[in-house]
PDB file of C-alpha atoms in Angstrom:
ATOM      1  CA  UNK M   1     -19.986  33.589  42.420  1.00 39.00           C
ATOM      2  CA  UNK M   2     -17.416  36.136  41.250  1.00 35.00           C
ATOM      3  CA  UNK M   3     -16.899  36.987  38.066  1.00 35.00           C
ATOM      4  CA  UNK M   4     -13.413  35.934  37.570  1.00 30.00           C
ATOM      5  CA  UNK M   5     -14.420  32.678  39.303  1.00 33.00           C
ATOM      6  CA  UNK M   6     -17.376  32.084  36.684  1.00 31.00           C
ATOM      7  CA  UNK M   7     -14.740  32.342  33.771  1.00 31.00           C
ATOM      8  CA  UNK M   8     -12.026  30.569  35.496  1.00 30.00           C
ATOM      9  CA  UNK M   9     -14.970  27.590  35.869  1.00 29.00           C
ATOM     10  CA  UNK M  10     -15.799  27.930  32.526  1.00 33.00           C
ATOM     11  CA  UNK M  11     -11.710  28.215  31.100  1.00 31.00           C
ATOM     12  CA  UNK M  12     -11.492  24.413  33.201  1.00 35.00           C
ATOM     13  CA  UNK M  13     -14.470  23.324  31.748  1.00 39.00           C
ATOM     14  CA  UNK M  14     -13.258  24.003  27.594  1.00 40.00           C
ATOM     15  CA  UNK M  15     -10.253  22.722  28.719  1.00 39.00           C
ATOM     16  CA  UNK M  16     -10.974  19.516  29.899  1.00 44.00           C
ATOM     17  CA  UNK M  17     -13.333  18.521  26.866  1.00 38.00           C
ATOM     18  CA  UNK M  18     -10.578  19.764  24.108  1.00 37.00           C
ATOM     19  CA  UNK M  19      -8.707  17.265  26.275  1.00 44.00           C
ATOM     20  CA  UNK M  20     -10.860  15.035  25.479  1.00 46.00           C
ATOM     21  CA  UNK M  21     -11.788  15.709  22.481  1.00 41.00           C
ATOM     22  CA  UNK M  22      -8.074  15.460  21.178  1.00 41.00           C
ATOM     23  CA  UNK M  23      -8.069  11.663  23.155  1.00 43.00           C
ATOM     24  CA  UNK M  24     -11.220  10.690  20.633  1.00 38.00           C
ATOM     25  CA  UNK M  25      -9.642  11.686  17.732  1.00 36.00           C
ATOM     26  CA  UNK M  26      -6.538  10.456  18.812  1.00 35.00           C
ATOM     27  CA  UNK M  27      -7.966   7.200  19.752  1.00 36.00           C
ATOM     28  CA  UNK M  28     -10.345   7.318  15.924  1.00 36.00           C
ATOM     29  CA  UNK M  29      -6.089   8.224  14.348  1.00 34.00           C
ATOM     30  CA  UNK M  30      -5.039   4.993  15.932  1.00 34.00           C
ATOM     31  CA  UNK M  31      -7.345   2.814  15.308  1.00 35.00           C
ATOM     32  CA  UNK M  32      -7.873   4.074  11.421  1.00 37.00           C
ATOM     33  CA  UNK M  33      -3.916   3.709  11.158  1.00 36.00           C
ATOM     34  CA  UNK M  34      -2.690   0.639  13.186  1.00 35.00           C
ATOM     35  CA  UNK M  35      -4.183  -1.931  10.593  1.00 37.00           C
ATOM     36  CA  UNK M  36      -2.290  -0.480   8.060  1.00 36.00           C
ATOM     37  CA  UNK M  37       1.470  -0.994  10.122  1.00 36.00           C
ATOM     38  CA  UNK M  38       3.349  -3.780   8.358  1.00 44.00           C
ATOM     39  CA  UNK M  39       1.567  -2.698   5.563  1.00 49.00           C
ATOM     40  CA  UNK M  40       2.225  -1.486   1.737  1.00 47.00           C
ATOM     41  CA  UNK M  41       0.573   1.024  -0.440  1.00 47.00           C
ATOM     42  CA  UNK M  42      -2.611  -1.495  -1.107  1.00 46.00           C
ATOM     43  CA  UNK M  43      -3.447  -2.151   2.530  1.00 54.00           C
ATOM     44  CA  UNK M  44      -2.036  -5.867   2.932  1.00 64.00           C
ATOM     45  CA  UNK M  45       0.047  -7.104   4.893  1.00 74.00           C
ATOM     46  CA  UNK M  46       4.229  -6.939   3.334  1.00 89.00           C
ATOM     47  CA  UNK M  47       5.497  -9.683   2.238  1.00 95.00           C
ATOM     48  CA  UNK M  48       9.685  -9.799   3.447  1.00 96.00           C
ATOM     49  CA  UNK M  49      11.932 -11.141   0.972  1.00 97.00           C
ATOM     50  CA  UNK M  50      16.024 -11.959   2.467  1.00 96.00           C
ATOM     51  CA  UNK M  51      17.928 -12.385   0.032  1.00 93.00           C
ATOM     52  CA  UNK M  52      21.439 -13.346  -0.874  1.00 89.00           C
ATOM     53  CA  UNK M  53      21.265 -12.612  -4.186  1.00 85.00           C
ATOM     54  CA  UNK M  54      22.107  -9.584  -5.966  1.00 82.00           C
ATOM     55  CA  UNK M  55      20.076  -6.638  -5.957  1.00 85.00           C
ATOM     56  CA  UNK M  56      20.616  -6.469  -9.833  1.00 80.00           C
ATOM     57  CA  UNK M  57      19.478 -10.011 -10.328  1.00 82.00           C
ATOM     58  CA  UNK M  58      16.032  -9.913  -8.038  1.00 90.00           C
ATOM     59  CA  UNK M  59      14.523  -6.907  -8.252  1.00 90.00           C
ATOM     60  CA  UNK M  60      14.020  -7.429 -12.555  1.00 89.00           C
ATOM     61  CA  UNK M  61      12.338 -10.627 -11.013  1.00 90.00           C
ATOM     62  CA  UNK M  62       9.942  -8.770  -8.945  1.00 92.00           C
ATOM     63  CA  UNK M  63       8.607  -5.971 -11.572  1.00 89.00           C
ATOM     64  CA  UNK M  64       6.356  -8.374 -12.790  1.00 87.00           C
ATOM     65  CA  UNK M  65       5.002  -9.410  -9.553  1.00 91.00           C
ATOM     66  CA  UNK M  66       4.555  -6.102  -8.301  1.00 90.00           C
ATOM     67  CA  UNK M  67       2.484  -5.406 -11.439  1.00 88.00           C
ATOM     68  CA  UNK M  68       0.463  -8.647 -11.464  1.00 86.00           C
ATOM     69  CA  UNK M  69       0.010  -8.739  -7.780  1.00 88.00           C
ATOM     70  CA  UNK M  70      -1.408  -6.488  -5.036  1.00 86.00           C
ATOM     71  CA  UNK M  71       0.775  -7.661  -2.645  1.00 91.00           C
ATOM     72  CA  UNK M  72       3.452  -5.477  -1.542  1.00 93.00           C
ATOM     73  CA  UNK M  73       6.854  -6.875  -1.020  1.00 94.00           C
ATOM     74  CA  UNK M  74       9.843  -5.475   0.737  1.00 95.00           C
ATOM     75  CA  UNK M  75      13.804  -6.845  -0.042  1.00 96.00           C
ATOM     76  CA  UNK M  76      16.047  -7.008   2.685  1.00 95.00           C
ATOM     77  CA  UNK M  77      19.923  -7.769   1.113  1.00 92.00           C
ATOM     78  CA  UNK M  78      22.757  -9.121   2.855  1.00 86.00           C
ATOM     79  CA  UNK M  79      25.854  -7.538   2.259  1.00 78.00           C
ATOM     80  CA  UNK M  80      28.501  -8.532  -0.533  1.00 62.00           C
ATOM     81  CA  UNK M  81      31.283 -10.396   2.465  1.00 56.00           C
ATOM     82  CA  UNK M  82      28.542 -12.135   4.005  1.00 62.00           C
ATOM     83  CA  UNK M  83      27.270 -13.744   1.550  1.00 58.00           C
ATOM     84  CA  UNK M  84      31.084 -15.073  -0.489  1.00 53.00           C
ATOM     85  CA  UNK M  85      32.756 -15.148   3.056  1.00 50.00           C
ATOM     86  CA  UNK M  86      29.868 -16.533   5.440  1.00 58.00           C
ATOM     87  CA  UNK M  87      26.248 -17.735   5.358  1.00 74.00           C
ATOM     88  CA  UNK M  88      25.005 -14.377   4.231  1.00 81.00           C
ATOM     89  CA  UNK M  89      21.476 -13.626   6.110  1.00 92.00           C
ATOM     90  CA  UNK M  90      21.083 -17.555   7.879  1.00 93.00           C
ATOM     91  CA  UNK M  91      22.328 -16.092  11.197  1.00 92.00           C
ATOM     92  CA  UNK M  92      19.210 -13.725  10.731  1.00 94.00           C
ATOM     93  CA  UNK M  93      17.110 -16.514  10.194  1.00 95.00           C
ATOM     94  CA  UNK M  94      18.430 -18.252  13.346  1.00 95.00           C
ATOM     95  CA  UNK M  95      18.600 -14.723  15.337  1.00 95.00           C
ATOM     96  CA  UNK M  96      14.536 -13.904  14.907  1.00 95.00           C
ATOM     97  CA  UNK M  97      13.391 -17.476  15.364  1.00 93.00           C
ATOM     98  CA  UNK M  98      11.029 -16.745  17.858  1.00 93.00           C
ATOM     99  CA  UNK M  99       8.969 -14.487  16.247  1.00 94.00           C
ATOM    100  CA  UNK M 100       9.836 -15.084  12.600  1.00 95.00           C
ATOM    101  CA  UNK M 101      10.314 -11.783  10.570  1.00 95.00           C
ATOM    102  CA  UNK M 102      11.487 -12.914   6.875  1.00 96.00           C
ATOM    103  CA  UNK M 103       8.506 -14.761   5.173  1.00 97.00           C
ATOM    104  CA  UNK M 104      10.690 -16.167   2.222  1.00 97.00           C
ATOM    105  CA  UNK M 105      14.450 -16.820   3.019  1.00 97.00           C
ATOM    106  CA  UNK M 106      16.836 -16.253  -0.882  1.00 94.00           C
ATOM    107  CA  UNK M 107      20.691 -18.218   0.180  1.00 91.00           C
ATOM    108  CA  UNK M 108      23.221 -17.604  -1.874  1.00 83.00           C
ATOM    109  CA  UNK M 109      23.987 -22.028  -1.287  1.00 82.00           C
ATOM    110  CA  UNK M 110      22.714 -25.231  -0.463  1.00 85.00           C
ATOM    111  CA  UNK M 111      24.721 -25.914   2.741  1.00 83.00           C
ATOM    112  CA  UNK M 112      23.750 -22.397   4.243  1.00 88.00           C
ATOM    113  CA  UNK M 113      19.545 -23.739   3.881  1.00 92.00           C
ATOM    114  CA  UNK M 114      20.258 -26.997   4.607  1.00 91.00           C
ATOM    115  CA  UNK M 115      21.364 -26.397   8.682  1.00 92.00           C
ATOM    116  CA  UNK M 116      18.019 -24.052   8.292  1.00 95.00           C
ATOM    117  CA  UNK M 117      16.478 -26.745   7.650  1.00 95.00           C
ATOM    118  CA  UNK M 118      17.894 -28.992   9.977  1.00 95.00           C
ATOM    119  CA  UNK M 119      17.705 -26.472  13.042  1.00 95.00           C
ATOM    120  CA  UNK M 120      13.759 -27.011  11.914  1.00 96.00           C
ATOM    121  CA  UNK M 121      12.741 -22.820  10.727  1.00 97.00           C
ATOM    122  CA  UNK M 122      11.514 -24.204   7.345  1.00 97.00           C
ATOM    123  CA  UNK M 123       8.130 -24.604   6.250  1.00 96.00           C
ATOM    124  CA  UNK M 124       7.569 -27.511   3.262  1.00 96.00           C
ATOM    125  CA  UNK M 125       5.383 -26.903   0.507  1.00 95.00           C
ATOM    126  CA  UNK M 126       4.275 -28.324  -2.848  1.00 94.00           C
ATOM    127  CA  UNK M 127       2.715 -27.077  -5.396  1.00 95.00           C
ATOM    128  CA  UNK M 128       2.700 -27.380  -9.577  1.00 94.00           C
ATOM    129  CA  UNK M 129       5.541 -25.174  -9.846  1.00 93.00           C
ATOM    130  CA  UNK M 130       8.157 -26.553  -7.076  1.00 93.00           C
ATOM    131  CA  UNK M 131       7.191 -29.961  -8.242  1.00 91.00           C
ATOM    132  CA  UNK M 132       8.829 -29.241 -11.822  1.00 90.00           C
ATOM    133  CA  UNK M 133      12.029 -28.589 -10.345  1.00 89.00           C
ATOM    134  CA  UNK M 134      14.185 -31.162 -11.146  1.00 87.00           C
ATOM    135  CA  UNK M 135      15.434 -33.222  -8.484  1.00 88.00           C
ATOM    136  CA  UNK M 136      18.994 -32.205  -8.141  1.00 83.00           C
ATOM    137  CA  UNK M 137      17.911 -28.990  -7.715  1.00 87.00           C
ATOM    138  CA  UNK M 138      14.798 -29.102  -4.464  1.00 90.00           C
ATOM    139  CA  UNK M 139      14.881 -30.527  -1.486  1.00 93.00           C
ATOM    140  CA  UNK M 140      13.360 -34.106  -1.176  1.00 93.00           C
ATOM    141  CA  UNK M 141      10.807 -33.413   1.379  1.00 95.00           C
ATOM    142  CA  UNK M 142      10.026 -29.681  -0.621  1.00 95.00           C
ATOM    143  CA  UNK M 143      11.445 -27.738   2.340  1.00 96.00           C
ATOM    144  CA  UNK M 144      14.173 -25.643  -0.123  1.00 96.00           C
ATOM    145  CA  UNK M 145      14.354 -25.342  -4.488  1.00 95.00           C
ATOM    146  CA  UNK M 146      17.068 -24.248  -6.103  1.00 92.00           C
ATOM    147  CA  UNK M 147      16.590 -20.780  -8.772  1.00 88.00           C
ATOM    148  CA  UNK M 148      18.656 -20.427 -11.378  1.00 78.00           C
ATOM    149  CA  UNK M 149      22.526 -22.761 -11.822  1.00 77.00           C
ATOM    150  CA  UNK M 150      25.841 -21.918 -10.830  1.00 81.00           C
ATOM    151  CA  UNK M 151      29.428 -23.416 -12.065  1.00 88.00           C
ATOM    152  CA  UNK M 152      32.254 -23.708 -10.897  1.00 93.00           C
ATOM    153  CA  UNK M 153      35.040 -22.181 -13.310  1.00 95.00           C
ATOM    154  CA  UNK M 154      38.583 -21.202 -13.295  1.00 97.00           C
ATOM    155  CA  UNK M 155      39.418 -17.458 -13.998  1.00 97.00           C
ATOM    156  CA  UNK M 156      43.037 -16.782 -15.256  1.00 98.00           C
ATOM    157  CA  UNK M 157      44.460 -13.522 -15.994  1.00 97.00           C
ATOM    158  CA  UNK M 158      44.954 -13.498 -19.831  1.00 97.00           C
ATOM    159  CA  UNK M 159      48.503 -11.405 -19.446  1.00 97.00           C
ATOM    160  CA  UNK M 160      49.910 -13.601 -17.110  1.00 97.00           C
ATOM    161  CA  UNK M 161      48.703 -17.325 -19.314  1.00 97.00           C
ATOM    162  CA  UNK M 162      47.641 -17.757 -22.537  1.00 96.00           C
ATOM    163  CA  UNK M 163      44.150 -19.585 -23.113  1.00 95.00           C
ATOM    164  CA  UNK M 164      46.425 -23.061 -24.483  1.00 94.00           C
ATOM    165  CA  UNK M 165      48.534 -22.511 -21.525  1.00 94.00           C
ATOM    166  CA  UNK M 166      45.596 -22.124 -18.840  1.00 96.00           C
ATOM    167  CA  UNK M 167      44.288 -25.166 -16.533  1.00 96.00           C
ATOM    168  CA  UNK M 168      41.635 -27.340 -16.855  1.00 96.00           C
ATOM    169  CA  UNK M 169      40.809 -28.610 -13.627  1.00 96.00           C
ATOM    170  CA  UNK M 170      40.085 -27.733 -10.418  1.00 96.00           C
ATOM    171  CA  UNK M 171      43.560 -30.806  -9.507  1.00 95.00           C
ATOM    172  CA  UNK M 172      46.187 -28.413 -11.676  1.00 97.00           C
ATOM    173  CA  UNK M 173      46.125 -26.098  -7.999  1.00 97.00           C
ATOM    174  CA  UNK M 174      48.249 -28.801  -7.457  1.00 96.00           C
ATOM    175  CA  UNK M 175      51.288 -28.730 -10.599  1.00 96.00           C
ATOM    176  CA  UNK M 176      54.208 -27.219  -9.590  1.00 96.00           C
ATOM    177  CA  UNK M 177      53.722 -24.716 -12.306  1.00 96.00           C
ATOM    178  CA  UNK M 178      51.557 -23.148 -10.458  1.00 97.00           C
ATOM    179  CA  UNK M 179      53.147 -23.241  -7.230  1.00 97.00           C
ATOM    180  CA  UNK M 180      51.837 -19.811  -5.240  1.00 97.00           C
ATOM    181  CA  UNK M 181      50.225 -18.618  -8.160  1.00 97.00           C
ATOM    182  CA  UNK M 182      47.027 -19.912  -7.802  1.00 98.00           C
ATOM    183  CA  UNK M 183      43.738 -18.523  -5.689  1.00 97.00           C
ATOM    184  CA  UNK M 184      40.721 -19.766  -3.753  1.00 97.00           C
ATOM    185  CA  UNK M 185      38.818 -18.725  -1.346  1.00 93.00           C
ATOM    186  CA  UNK M 186      39.682 -20.401   1.948  1.00 93.00           C
ATOM    187  CA  UNK M 187      37.220 -23.464   2.598  1.00 90.00           C
ATOM    188  CA  UNK M 188      37.147 -23.726   6.213  1.00 87.00           C
ATOM    189  CA  UNK M 189      35.172 -19.935   5.633  1.00 80.00           C
ATOM    190  CA  UNK M 190      34.041 -20.437   1.762  1.00 82.00           C
ATOM    191  CA  UNK M 191      31.027 -22.707   1.711  1.00 77.00           C
ATOM    192  CA  UNK M 192      31.743 -22.725  -2.102  1.00 82.00           C
ATOM    193  CA  UNK M 193      35.068 -23.593  -1.689  1.00 89.00           C
ATOM    194  CA  UNK M 194      35.140 -25.902   0.386  1.00 87.00           C
ATOM    195  CA  UNK M 195      31.838 -27.456  -1.344  1.00 85.00           C
ATOM    196  CA  UNK M 196      34.050 -28.167  -4.449  1.00 91.00           C
ATOM    197  CA  UNK M 197      36.940 -29.438  -3.135  1.00 93.00           C
ATOM    198  CA  UNK M 198      34.603 -31.982  -1.067  1.00 90.00           C
ATOM    199  CA  UNK M 199      33.329 -33.054  -4.307  1.00 89.00           C
ATOM    200  CA  UNK M 200      36.450 -33.464  -5.878  1.00 92.00           C
ATOM    201  CA  UNK M 201      37.572 -35.641  -2.901  1.00 92.00           C
ATOM    202  CA  UNK M 202      34.487 -37.781  -3.037  1.00 90.00           C
ATOM    203  CA  UNK M 203      35.058 -38.966  -6.817  1.00 90.00           C
ATOM    204  CA  UNK M 204      38.658 -39.543  -6.578  1.00 90.00           C
ATOM    205  CA  UNK M 205      38.248 -41.602  -3.629  1.00 84.00           C
ATOM    206  CA  UNK M 206      39.914 -41.829  -0.201  1.00 80.00           C
ATOM    207  CA  UNK M 207      43.548 -42.350  -1.031  1.00 85.00           C
ATOM    208  CA  UNK M 208      44.101 -39.925  -4.145  1.00 87.00           C
ATOM    209  CA  UNK M 209      41.273 -37.524  -2.828  1.00 89.00           C
ATOM    210  CA  UNK M 210      43.947 -36.766   0.380  1.00 92.00           C
ATOM    211  CA  UNK M 211      47.052 -36.552  -1.304  1.00 92.00           C
ATOM    212  CA  UNK M 212      45.753 -34.262  -3.830  1.00 92.00           C
ATOM    213  CA  UNK M 213      44.648 -31.792  -0.352  1.00 92.00           C
ATOM    214  CA  UNK M 214      47.714 -31.814   0.392  1.00 94.00           C
ATOM    215  CA  UNK M 215      49.472 -31.216  -2.686  1.00 95.00           C
ATOM    216  CA  UNK M 216      47.430 -28.300  -2.847  1.00 94.00           C
ATOM    217  CA  UNK M 217      47.877 -27.311   0.709  1.00 92.00           C
ATOM    218  CA  UNK M 218      51.986 -27.901  -0.581  1.00 96.00           C
ATOM    219  CA  UNK M 219      52.086 -25.895  -3.304  1.00 96.00           C
ATOM    220  CA  UNK M 220      51.492 -22.317  -1.716  1.00 96.00           C
ATOM    221  CA  UNK M 221      47.856 -21.974  -2.726  1.00 97.00           C
ATOM    222  CA  UNK M 222      46.681 -18.289  -1.768  1.00 97.00           C
ATOM    223  CA  UNK M 223      43.480 -19.010   0.116  1.00 96.00           C
ATOM    224  CA  UNK M 224      41.282 -15.425   0.342  1.00 95.00           C
ATOM    225  CA  UNK M 225      38.934 -14.324   2.754  1.00 89.00           C
ATOM    226  CA  UNK M 226      36.261 -15.148   0.044  1.00 86.00           C
ATOM    227  CA  UNK M 227      35.428 -15.045  -3.701  1.00 87.00           C
ATOM    228  CA  UNK M 228      35.338 -11.475  -4.613  1.00 87.00           C
ATOM    229  CA  UNK M 229      39.135 -11.413  -3.644  1.00 92.00           C
ATOM    230  CA  UNK M 230      40.018 -14.496  -5.212  1.00 95.00           C
ATOM    231  CA  UNK M 231      39.091 -12.508  -8.700  1.00 95.00           C
ATOM    232  CA  UNK M 232      40.401  -9.009  -7.252  1.00 95.00           C
ATOM    233  CA  UNK M 233      43.783 -11.096  -7.103  1.00 97.00           C
ATOM    234  CA  UNK M 234      43.964 -12.501 -10.415  1.00 97.00           C
ATOM    235  CA  UNK M 235      42.476  -9.572 -12.346  1.00 97.00           C
ATOM    236  CA  UNK M 236      45.269  -7.622 -10.696  1.00 97.00           C
ATOM    237  CA  UNK M 237      47.748 -10.190 -11.902  1.00 97.00           C
ATOM    238  CA  UNK M 238      48.839 -10.742  -7.848  1.00 98.00           C
ATOM    239  CA  UNK M 239      47.085 -14.824  -8.547  1.00 98.00           C
ATOM    240  CA  UNK M 240      47.569 -15.858 -12.519  1.00 98.00           C
ATOM    241  CA  UNK M 241      44.383 -17.874 -12.001  1.00 98.00           C
ATOM    242  CA  UNK M 242      41.758 -18.834  -9.703  1.00 98.00           C
ATOM    243  CA  UNK M 243      38.578 -20.812  -8.337  1.00 97.00           C
ATOM    244  CA  UNK M 244      35.404 -18.467  -8.230  1.00 94.00           C
ATOM    245  CA  UNK M 245      31.394 -19.350  -9.204  1.00 89.00           C
ATOM    246  CA  UNK M 246      30.558 -18.378 -12.736  1.00 88.00           C
ATOM    247  CA  UNK M 247      28.515 -15.437 -11.507  1.00 82.00           C
ATOM    248  CA  UNK M 248      31.594 -13.586 -10.132  1.00 84.00           C
ATOM    249  CA  UNK M 249      33.390 -14.668 -13.224  1.00 90.00           C
ATOM    250  CA  UNK M 250      31.003 -13.454 -15.795  1.00 85.00           C
ATOM    251  CA  UNK M 251      30.734  -9.342 -13.675  1.00 83.00           C
ATOM    252  CA  UNK M 252      34.419  -9.871 -13.694  1.00 89.00           C
ATOM    253  CA  UNK M 253      34.051 -10.061 -17.588  1.00 88.00           C
ATOM    254  CA  UNK M 254      32.241  -7.249 -18.023  1.00 85.00           C
ATOM    255  CA  UNK M 255      35.038  -4.832 -16.678  1.00 87.00           C
ATOM    256  CA  UNK M 256      38.262  -3.789 -18.825  1.00 87.00           C
ATOM    257  CA  UNK M 257      40.679  -6.414 -16.396  1.00 92.00           C
ATOM    258  CA  UNK M 258      42.152  -8.790 -18.710  1.00 95.00           C
ATOM    259  CA  UNK M 259      39.867 -11.901 -17.660  1.00 96.00           C
ATOM    260  CA  UNK M 260      39.101 -15.007 -19.209  1.00 96.00           C
ATOM    261  CA  UNK M 261      37.413 -18.220 -17.667  1.00 95.00           C
ATOM    262  CA  UNK M 262      36.914 -21.510 -18.121  1.00 95.00           C
ATOM    263  CA  UNK M 263      34.327 -24.408 -16.923  1.00 94.00           C
ATOM    264  CA  UNK M 264      36.102 -26.742 -14.608  1.00 94.00           C
ATOM    265  CA  UNK M 265      36.656 -30.234 -15.567  1.00 94.00           C
ATOM    266  CA  UNK M 266      35.023 -30.669 -18.572  1.00 92.00           C
ATOM    267  CA  UNK M 267      37.553 -31.032 -21.165  1.00 90.00           C
ATOM    268  CA  UNK M 268      38.988 -35.059 -21.693  1.00 90.00           C
ATOM    269  CA  UNK M 269      41.057 -36.057 -19.945  1.00 93.00           C
ATOM    270  CA  UNK M 270      41.449 -32.603 -17.704  1.00 93.00           C
ATOM    271  CA  UNK M 271      41.015 -34.493 -14.127  1.00 92.00           C
ATOM    272  CA  UNK M 272      43.724 -37.150 -15.426  1.00 92.00           C
ATOM    273  CA  UNK M 273      46.870 -34.987 -16.901  1.00 92.00           C
ATOM    274  CA  UNK M 274      46.197 -32.194 -13.799  1.00 93.00           C
ATOM    275  CA  UNK M 275      47.091 -35.134 -11.022  1.00 91.00           C
ATOM    276  CA  UNK M 276      49.034 -36.183 -13.210  1.00 91.00           C
ATOM    277  CA  UNK M 277      48.511 -39.872 -14.394  1.00 90.00           C
ATOM    278  CA  UNK M 278      47.810 -42.043 -16.825  1.00 91.00           C
ATOM    279  CA  UNK M 279      44.860 -40.790 -18.746  1.00 90.00           C
ATOM    280  CA  UNK M 280      41.598 -42.644 -18.364  1.00 83.00           C
ATOM    281  CA  UNK M 281      43.056 -44.409 -14.654  1.00 86.00           C
ATOM    282  CA  UNK M 282      40.559 -40.921 -13.224  1.00 88.00           C
ATOM    283  CA  UNK M 283      37.473 -40.054 -14.422  1.00 87.00           C
ATOM    284  CA  UNK M 284      37.128 -36.368 -14.990  1.00 91.00           C
ATOM    285  CA  UNK M 285      36.017 -35.304 -12.432  1.00 91.00           C
ATOM    286  CA  UNK M 286      33.325 -32.440 -13.797  1.00 89.00           C
ATOM    287  CA  UNK M 287      31.863 -29.015 -12.415  1.00 88.00           C
ATOM    288  CA  UNK M 288      29.367 -28.620  -9.406  1.00 84.00           C
ATOM    289  CA  UNK M 289      26.440 -27.353 -10.542  1.00 82.00           C
ATOM    290  CA  UNK M 290      24.932 -25.279  -7.588  1.00 79.00           C
ATOM    291  CA  UNK M 291      21.353 -23.986  -7.399  1.00 82.00           C
ATOM    292  CA  UNK M 292      21.352 -21.176  -5.487  1.00 88.00           C
ATOM    293  CA  UNK M 293      17.983 -22.173  -2.313  1.00 93.00           C
ATOM    294  CA  UNK M 294      15.026 -20.098  -1.748  1.00 96.00           C
ATOM    295  CA  UNK M 295      12.518 -21.850   1.091  1.00 97.00           C
ATOM    296  CA  UNK M 296       9.564 -20.446   3.119  1.00 97.00           C
ATOM    297  CA  UNK M 297      10.427 -19.470   6.364  1.00 97.00           C
ATOM    298  CA  UNK M 298       8.273 -21.342   9.313  1.00 94.00           C
ATOM    299  CA  UNK M 299       5.613 -19.028  11.046  1.00 90.00           C
ATOM    300  CA  UNK M 300       1.798 -18.228  11.309  1.00 82.00           C
ATOM    301  CA  UNK M 301       1.961 -15.165   9.531  1.00 88.00           C
ATOM    302  CA  UNK M 302       0.948 -14.189   5.708  1.00 92.00           C
ATOM    303  CA  UNK M 303       0.874 -18.065   4.900  1.00 92.00           C
ATOM    304  CA  UNK M 304      -0.860 -18.143   1.175  1.00 94.00           C
ATOM    305  CA  UNK M 305       0.580 -14.417   0.604  1.00 95.00           C
ATOM    306  CA  UNK M 306       4.061 -15.770   0.575  1.00 95.00           C
ATOM    307  CA  UNK M 307       3.361 -19.642  -0.977  1.00 96.00           C
ATOM    308  CA  UNK M 308       2.276 -17.298  -3.406  1.00 95.00           C
ATOM    309  CA  UNK M 309       5.267 -15.979  -3.692  1.00 96.00           C
ATOM    310  CA  UNK M 310       7.785 -18.561  -3.814  1.00 96.00           C
ATOM    311  CA  UNK M 311       5.652 -20.792  -6.273  1.00 95.00           C
ATOM    312  CA  UNK M 312       6.427 -17.393  -8.574  1.00 95.00           C
ATOM    313  CA  UNK M 313       9.968 -17.432  -8.018  1.00 94.00           C
ATOM    314  CA  UNK M 314       9.566 -21.146  -9.294  1.00 93.00           C
ATOM    315  CA  UNK M 315       7.312 -20.777 -12.248  1.00 91.00           C
ATOM    316  CA  UNK M 316       8.386 -21.136 -15.868  1.00 86.00           C
ATOM    317  CA  UNK M 317       7.748 -17.279 -16.451  1.00 85.00           C
ATOM    318  CA  UNK M 318      10.850 -16.154 -13.634  1.00 86.00           C
ATOM    319  CA  UNK M 319      12.716 -18.468 -14.685  1.00 83.00           C
ATOM    320  CA  UNK M 320      12.975 -17.398 -18.283  1.00 81.00           C
ATOM    321  CA  UNK M 321      13.571 -13.794 -17.110  1.00 81.00           C
ATOM    322  CA  UNK M 322      16.041 -15.089 -14.508  1.00 80.00           C
ATOM    323  CA  UNK M 323      18.217 -16.385 -17.825  1.00 74.00           C
ATOM    324  CA  UNK M 324      18.105 -13.024 -19.409  1.00 74.00           C
ATOM    325  CA  UNK M 325      19.194 -11.224 -16.120  1.00 68.00           C
ATOM    326  CA  UNK M 326      21.479 -13.700 -15.233  1.00 62.00           C
ATOM    327  CA  UNK M 327      22.786 -15.789 -18.543  1.00 56.00           C
ATOM    328  CA  UNK M 328      24.753 -18.726 -17.448  1.00 55.00           C
ATOM    329  CA  UNK M 329      27.861 -18.930 -20.600  1.00 52.00           C
ATOM    330  CA  UNK M 330      28.995 -22.706 -19.394  1.00 49.00           C
TER     331      UNK M 330
END
């Protein structure tokens, strides 16, 4: 056999051996790495939390979890405009329902969670930490559990409204002296505003409740895209006052804007006075207290770990930390 043929044959053989060796190496590499895909640094499956709550609230709560547990967790946050103007990450949960990616969802309001529950996308769960949550702040069938609490408050511009003249009731939206000067997130697209009005309508009964809604509509209330827009309008003076959740009001108070707030319908006769009826004829409405619900997304993945995370979020330890991170001033 000619020398050049021998050399060519030897070269081809080495090339085949090299390709085979590379193939074996890649197979071993993939076999080693595949179990780590979707896992954290510990090699354990990574939990995924969808959150409509601000990062500034959630991350301090997860510090202890990461220190105490060998279970990695990643958080996907909703854009603020999606939380205040819509349903946050609920639409994403629905889109992924055939192949769920999230393990838990911490929503912005109860209505959003109730819709997911009606769509059969949540998993019921009982445990000592979840059962300790008061009945008013959890689902009776244990599909979701409220964390923290927000009240409905009336935020006002201190340059335009003196404390003594500040509104004390949601019904003040209908008062003639505030015509065109008050703001509310559009209840057609904002769950919190809709819930507040519905609560008032229910407590006032149909006749008085209908009259109030008609008067609010006729009084030129500024219906804005979301509650952040309400705060901005009041801070800038485009509105003298508005109705928002207490967490937004508290955040706004930390700025240099001339703002103050009062909790809605707490003072004696505040509702009667705002409606212009004889004191005592109408019970004071009080303010809705809204808990932000958390729930397990129905799927077969990470069953034990995601329940452990829910227990942690519903624990007394986390409640105390949440109060520290987001103190309630109402």
